[in-house]
PDB file of C-alpha atoms in Angstrom:
ATOM      1  CA  MET X  13       0.000   0.000   0.000  1.00  0.00           C
ATOM      2  CA  ASN X  14       2.882   2.386   0.737  1.00  0.00           C
ATOM      3  CA  ASP X  15       4.421   1.742  -2.700  1.00  0.00           C
ATOM      4  CA  ILE X  16       1.612   3.517  -4.547  1.00  0.00           C
ATOM      5  CA  ASP X  17       2.700   6.918  -5.775  1.00  0.00           C
ATOM      6  CA  ALA X  18       0.796  10.062  -4.809  1.00  0.00           C
ATOM      7  CA  TRP X  19      -0.231  10.775  -8.412  1.00  0.00           C
ATOM      8  CA  VAL X  20      -2.185   7.505  -8.456  1.00  0.00           C
ATOM      9  CA  TRP X  21      -4.149   8.614  -5.406  1.00  0.00           C
ATOM     10  CA  TRP X  22      -4.945  11.913  -7.112  1.00  0.00           C
ATOM     11  CA  LEU X  23      -6.178  10.009 -10.167  1.00  0.00           C
ATOM     12  CA  VAL X  24      -8.360   7.852  -7.938  1.00  0.00           C
ATOM     13  CA  GLY X  25      -9.709  11.058  -6.382  1.00  0.00           C
ATOM     14  CA  ALA X  26     -10.413  12.522  -9.837  1.00  0.00           C
ATOM     15  CA  VAL X  27     -12.359   9.407 -10.828  1.00  0.00           C
ATOM     16  CA  ALA X  28     -14.177   9.442  -7.485  1.00  0.00           C
ATOM     17  CA  LEU X  29     -15.255  13.040  -8.217  1.00  0.00           C
ATOM     18  CA  GLY X  30     -16.095  12.244 -11.838  1.00  0.00           C
ATOM     19  CA  ILE X  31     -18.588   9.476 -11.032  1.00  0.00           C
ATOM     20  CA  PRO X  32     -20.985  11.704  -9.038  1.00  0.00           C
ATOM     21  CA  LEU X  33     -20.553  14.355 -11.753  1.00  0.00           C
ATOM     22  CA  VAL X  34     -22.074  11.984 -14.276  1.00  0.00           C
ATOM     23  CA  VAL X  35     -24.828  10.862 -11.913  1.00  0.00           C
ATOM     24  CA  THR X  36     -25.828  14.283 -10.518  1.00  0.00           C
ATOM     25  CA  ALA X  37     -24.791  16.603 -13.377  1.00  0.00           C
ATOM     26  CA  MET X  38     -23.164  19.007 -10.900  1.00  0.00           C
ATOM     27  CA  PRO X  39     -20.429  20.784 -12.891  1.00  0.00           C
ATOM     28  CA  GLU X  40     -18.598  21.788  -9.716  1.00  0.00           C
ATOM     29  CA  LEU X  41     -17.617  18.146  -9.187  1.00  0.00           C
ATOM     30  CA  GLY X  42     -16.056  18.116 -12.644  1.00  0.00           C
ATOM     31  CA  MET X  43     -14.040  21.201 -11.783  1.00  0.00           C
ATOM     32  CA  LEU X  44     -12.799  19.523  -8.618  1.00  0.00           C
ATOM     33  CA  ALA X  45     -11.920  16.427 -10.684  1.00  0.00           C
ATOM     34  CA  VAL X  46      -9.833  18.602 -13.036  1.00  0.00           C
ATOM     35  CA  GLY X  47      -8.116  20.064  -9.962  1.00  0.00           C
ATOM     36  CA  ALA X  48      -7.300  16.526  -8.824  1.00  0.00           C
ATOM     37  CA  LEU X  49      -5.870  15.742 -12.276  1.00  0.00           C
ATOM     38  CA  ALA X  50      -3.672  18.844 -12.033  1.00  0.00           C
ATOM     39  CA  ALA X  51      -2.482  17.722  -8.593  1.00  0.00           C
ATOM     40  CA  ALA X  52      -1.713  14.285 -10.059  1.00  0.00           C
ATOM     41  CA  GLY X  53       0.429  16.050 -12.653  1.00  0.00           C
ATOM     42  CA  ALA X  54       2.226  17.990  -9.926  1.00  0.00           C
ATOM     43  CA  ALA X  55       2.830  14.749  -8.021  1.00  0.00           C
ATOM     44  CA  GLY X  56       4.089  13.057 -11.186  1.00  0.00           C
ATOM     45  CA  LEU X  57       6.568  15.884 -11.697  1.00  0.00           C
ATOM     46  CA  GLY X  58       7.900  15.374  -8.173  1.00  0.00           C
ATOM     47  CA  GLY X  59       6.045  18.085  -6.267  1.00  0.00           C
ATOM     48  CA  GLY X  60       5.679  17.540  -2.546  1.00  0.00           C
ATOM     49  CA  ALA X  61       2.430  17.087  -0.682  1.00  0.00           C
ATOM     50  CA  VAL X  62       2.077  20.823  -0.007  1.00  0.00           C
ATOM     51  CA  VAL X  63       2.578  21.657  -3.699  1.00  0.00           C
ATOM     52  CA  GLN X  64       0.044  19.001  -4.705  1.00  0.00           C
ATOM     53  CA  VAL X  65      -2.622  20.337  -2.341  1.00  0.00           C
ATOM     54  CA  LEU X  66      -1.918  23.916  -3.435  1.00  0.00           C
ATOM     55  CA  VAL X  67      -2.212  22.963  -7.129  1.00  0.00           C
ATOM     56  CA  PHE X  68      -5.488  21.169  -6.403  1.00  0.00           C
ATOM     57  CA  ALA X  69      -6.870  24.140  -4.460  1.00  0.00           C
ATOM     58  CA  VAL X  70      -5.752  26.798  -6.964  1.00  0.00           C
ATOM     59  CA  VAL X  71      -6.939  24.962 -10.088  1.00  0.00           C
ATOM     60  CA  SER X  72     -10.272  23.938  -8.536  1.00  0.00           C
ATOM     61  CA  THR X  73     -10.938  27.413  -7.139  1.00  0.00           C
ATOM     62  CA  ALA X  74      -9.982  29.088 -10.422  1.00  0.00           C
ATOM     63  CA  LEU X  75     -12.270  26.834 -12.420  1.00  0.00           C
ATOM     64  CA  ILE X  76     -15.170  27.346 -10.041  1.00  0.00           C
ATOM     65  CA  ALA X  77     -14.588  31.123  -9.936  1.00  0.00           C
ATOM     66  CA  VAL X  78     -14.258  31.531 -13.720  1.00  0.00           C
ATOM     67  CA  VAL X  79     -16.207  28.748 -15.421  1.00  0.00           C
ATOM     68  CA  ARG X  80     -19.219  28.532 -13.102  1.00  0.00           C
ATOM     69  CA  PRO X  81     -20.416  32.146 -13.613  1.00  0.00           C
ATOM     70  CA  ILE X  82     -20.010  31.764 -17.380  1.00  0.00           C
ATOM     71  CA  ALA X  83     -22.000  28.528 -17.359  1.00  0.00           C
ATOM     72  CA  THR X  84     -24.710  30.053 -15.161  1.00  0.00           C
ATOM     73  CA  ARG X  85     -24.996  33.073 -17.455  1.00  0.00           C
ATOM     74  CA  HIS X  86     -25.153  30.812 -20.521  1.00  0.00           C
ATOM     75  CA  ARG X  87     -27.873  28.682 -18.927  1.00  0.00           C
ATOM     76  CA  ALA X  88     -29.942  31.771 -18.040  1.00  0.00           C
ATOM     77  CA  ASP X  89     -29.693  33.181 -21.585  1.00  0.00           C
ATOM     78  CA  ARG X  90     -31.142  30.056 -23.151  1.00  0.00           C
ATOM     79  CA  PRO X  91     -34.670  30.638 -24.486  1.00  0.00           C
ATOM     80  CA  GLN X  92     -37.423  28.748 -22.757  1.00  0.00           C
ATOM     81  CA  LEU X  93     -39.077  26.151 -24.955  1.00  0.00           C
ATOM     82  CA  LEU X  94     -42.821  26.187 -24.558  1.00  0.00           C
ATOM     83  CA  SER X  95     -44.807  23.026 -25.114  1.00  0.00           C
ATOM     84  CA  GLY X  96     -48.387  21.845 -24.889  1.00  0.00           C
ATOM     85  CA  ILE X  97     -51.039  24.477 -24.336  1.00  0.00           C
ATOM     86  CA  ASP X  98     -48.426  27.045 -23.282  1.00  0.00           C
ATOM     87  CA  ALA X  99     -47.039  26.965 -26.836  1.00  0.00           C
ATOM     88  CA  LEU X 100     -50.486  27.754 -28.263  1.00  0.00           C
ATOM     89  CA  LYS X 101     -51.041  30.941 -26.274  1.00  0.00           C
ATOM     90  CA  GLY X 102     -50.420  33.969 -28.458  1.00  0.00           C
ATOM     91  CA  LYS X 103     -50.812  32.015 -31.722  1.00  0.00           C
ATOM     92  CA  GLN X 104     -53.145  33.105 -34.467  1.00  0.00           C
ATOM     93  CA  ALA X 105     -56.076  30.974 -35.570  1.00  0.00           C
ATOM     94  CA  ILE X 106     -58.696  31.077 -38.333  1.00  0.00           C
ATOM     95  CA  VAL X 107     -62.389  31.100 -37.452  1.00  0.00           C
ATOM     96  CA  LEU X 108     -64.200  28.098 -38.989  1.00  0.00           C
ATOM     97  CA  GLU X 109     -67.579  28.629 -37.320  1.00  0.00           C
ATOM     98  CA  ARG X 110     -68.764  31.921 -35.858  1.00  0.00           C
ATOM     99  CA  VAL X 111     -67.084  32.503 -32.473  1.00  0.00           C
ATOM    100  CA  ASP X 112     -68.817  34.524 -29.772  1.00  0.00           C
ATOM    101  CA  GLY X 113     -69.181  34.446 -26.002  1.00  0.00           C
ATOM    102  CA  SER X 114     -71.034  31.120 -26.121  1.00  0.00           C
ATOM    103  CA  GLY X 115     -68.746  29.219 -28.474  1.00  0.00           C
ATOM    104  CA  GLY X 116     -67.590  28.446 -31.993  1.00  0.00           C
ATOM    105  CA  ARG X 117     -64.768  26.647 -33.821  1.00  0.00           C
ATOM    106  CA  ILE X 118     -61.292  27.706 -34.945  1.00  0.00           C
ATOM    107  CA  LYS X 119     -58.362  26.117 -36.742  1.00  0.00           C
ATOM    108  CA  LEU X 120     -55.330  26.405 -34.474  1.00  0.00           C
ATOM    109  CA  ALA X 121     -51.944  24.868 -35.301  1.00  0.00           C
ATOM    110  CA  GLY X 122     -53.530  22.607 -37.889  1.00  0.00           C
ATOM    111  CA  GLU X 123     -56.219  21.302 -35.531  1.00  0.00           C
ATOM    112  CA  ILE X 124     -59.845  22.217 -35.019  1.00  0.00           C
ATOM    113  CA  TRP X 125     -60.570  23.636 -31.570  1.00  0.00           C
ATOM    114  CA  SER X 126     -63.647  24.767 -29.707  1.00  0.00           C
ATOM    115  CA  ALA X 127     -63.357  28.465 -29.018  1.00  0.00           C
ATOM    116  CA  ARG X 128     -65.132  31.347 -27.385  1.00  0.00           C
ATOM    117  CA  SER X 129     -64.594  35.057 -27.377  1.00  0.00           C
ATOM    118  CA  LEU X 130     -62.732  36.692 -24.489  1.00  0.00           C
ATOM    119  CA  ASP X 131     -65.147  39.624 -24.710  1.00  0.00           C
ATOM    120  CA  THR X 132     -68.630  38.098 -24.610  1.00  0.00           C
ATOM    121  CA  GLN X 133     -69.991  41.109 -26.552  1.00  0.00           C
ATOM    122  CA  LEU X 134     -67.750  40.468 -29.576  1.00  0.00           C
ATOM    123  CA  ALA X 135     -68.276  37.901 -32.323  1.00  0.00           C
ATOM    124  CA  TYR X 136     -65.816  36.760 -34.986  1.00  0.00           C
ATOM    125  CA  GLU X 137     -67.029  35.576 -38.386  1.00  0.00           C
ATOM    126  CA  VAL X 138     -65.797  32.711 -40.572  1.00  0.00           C
ATOM    127  CA  GLY X 139     -62.404  33.430 -42.130  1.00  0.00           C
ATOM    128  CA  GLN X 140     -61.296  36.059 -39.601  1.00  0.00           C
ATOM    129  CA  GLU X 141     -57.949  35.714 -37.860  1.00  0.00           C
ATOM    130  CA  VAL X 142     -58.058  35.705 -34.070  1.00  0.00           C
ATOM    131  CA  ASP X 143     -55.385  35.564 -31.387  1.00  0.00           C
ATOM    132  CA  VAL X 144     -55.447  32.814 -28.771  1.00  0.00           C
ATOM    133  CA  VAL X 145     -55.289  34.385 -25.327  1.00  0.00           C
ATOM    134  CA  GLU X 146     -55.852  31.387 -23.078  1.00  0.00           C
ATOM    135  CA  ILE X 147     -56.689  27.681 -23.202  1.00  0.00           C
ATOM    136  CA  GLU X 148     -59.326  26.420 -20.764  1.00  0.00           C
ATOM    137  CA  GLY X 149     -59.631  22.663 -21.006  1.00  0.00           C
ATOM    138  CA  ALA X 150     -60.302  21.965 -24.684  1.00  0.00           C
ATOM    139  CA  THR X 151     -61.529  25.488 -25.440  1.00  0.00           C
ATOM    140  CA  ALA X 152     -59.410  28.308 -26.816  1.00  0.00           C
ATOM    141  CA  ILE X 153     -60.239  31.789 -25.557  1.00  0.00           C
ATOM    142  CA  VAL X 154     -59.706  34.230 -28.448  1.00  0.00           C
ATOM    143  CA  MET X 155     -59.767  37.911 -29.255  1.00  0.00           C
TER     144      MET X 155
END
């Protein structure tokens, strides 16, 4: 057990940090694993225990301080993908049967939907374009 070089222990530590990275998708663990790989390199080049720990700490801290904010900013800038009824809100539809406060039919995203007017006093005639404001159950609320 005493014959195992320090760089091997750092590699074992890097793998031990890499496994939870894959399972939990926590990028910080990957940054710590890279720090352990750097410490393994320092150990392989003959650095003492203090140098190895310092290399691990500096590389890990630098990665967390630099890469993490960039990744967080990149994740926040990504557009949200809407799906289901949320994706239909704001879409335009064509009136197939007169739509008023009590009902009607529209063609929305290639499908025929029940619809009713948001303003119960307004009616939309066949062929008019309307905007979908809300979806309540299987009924589109339009204006």
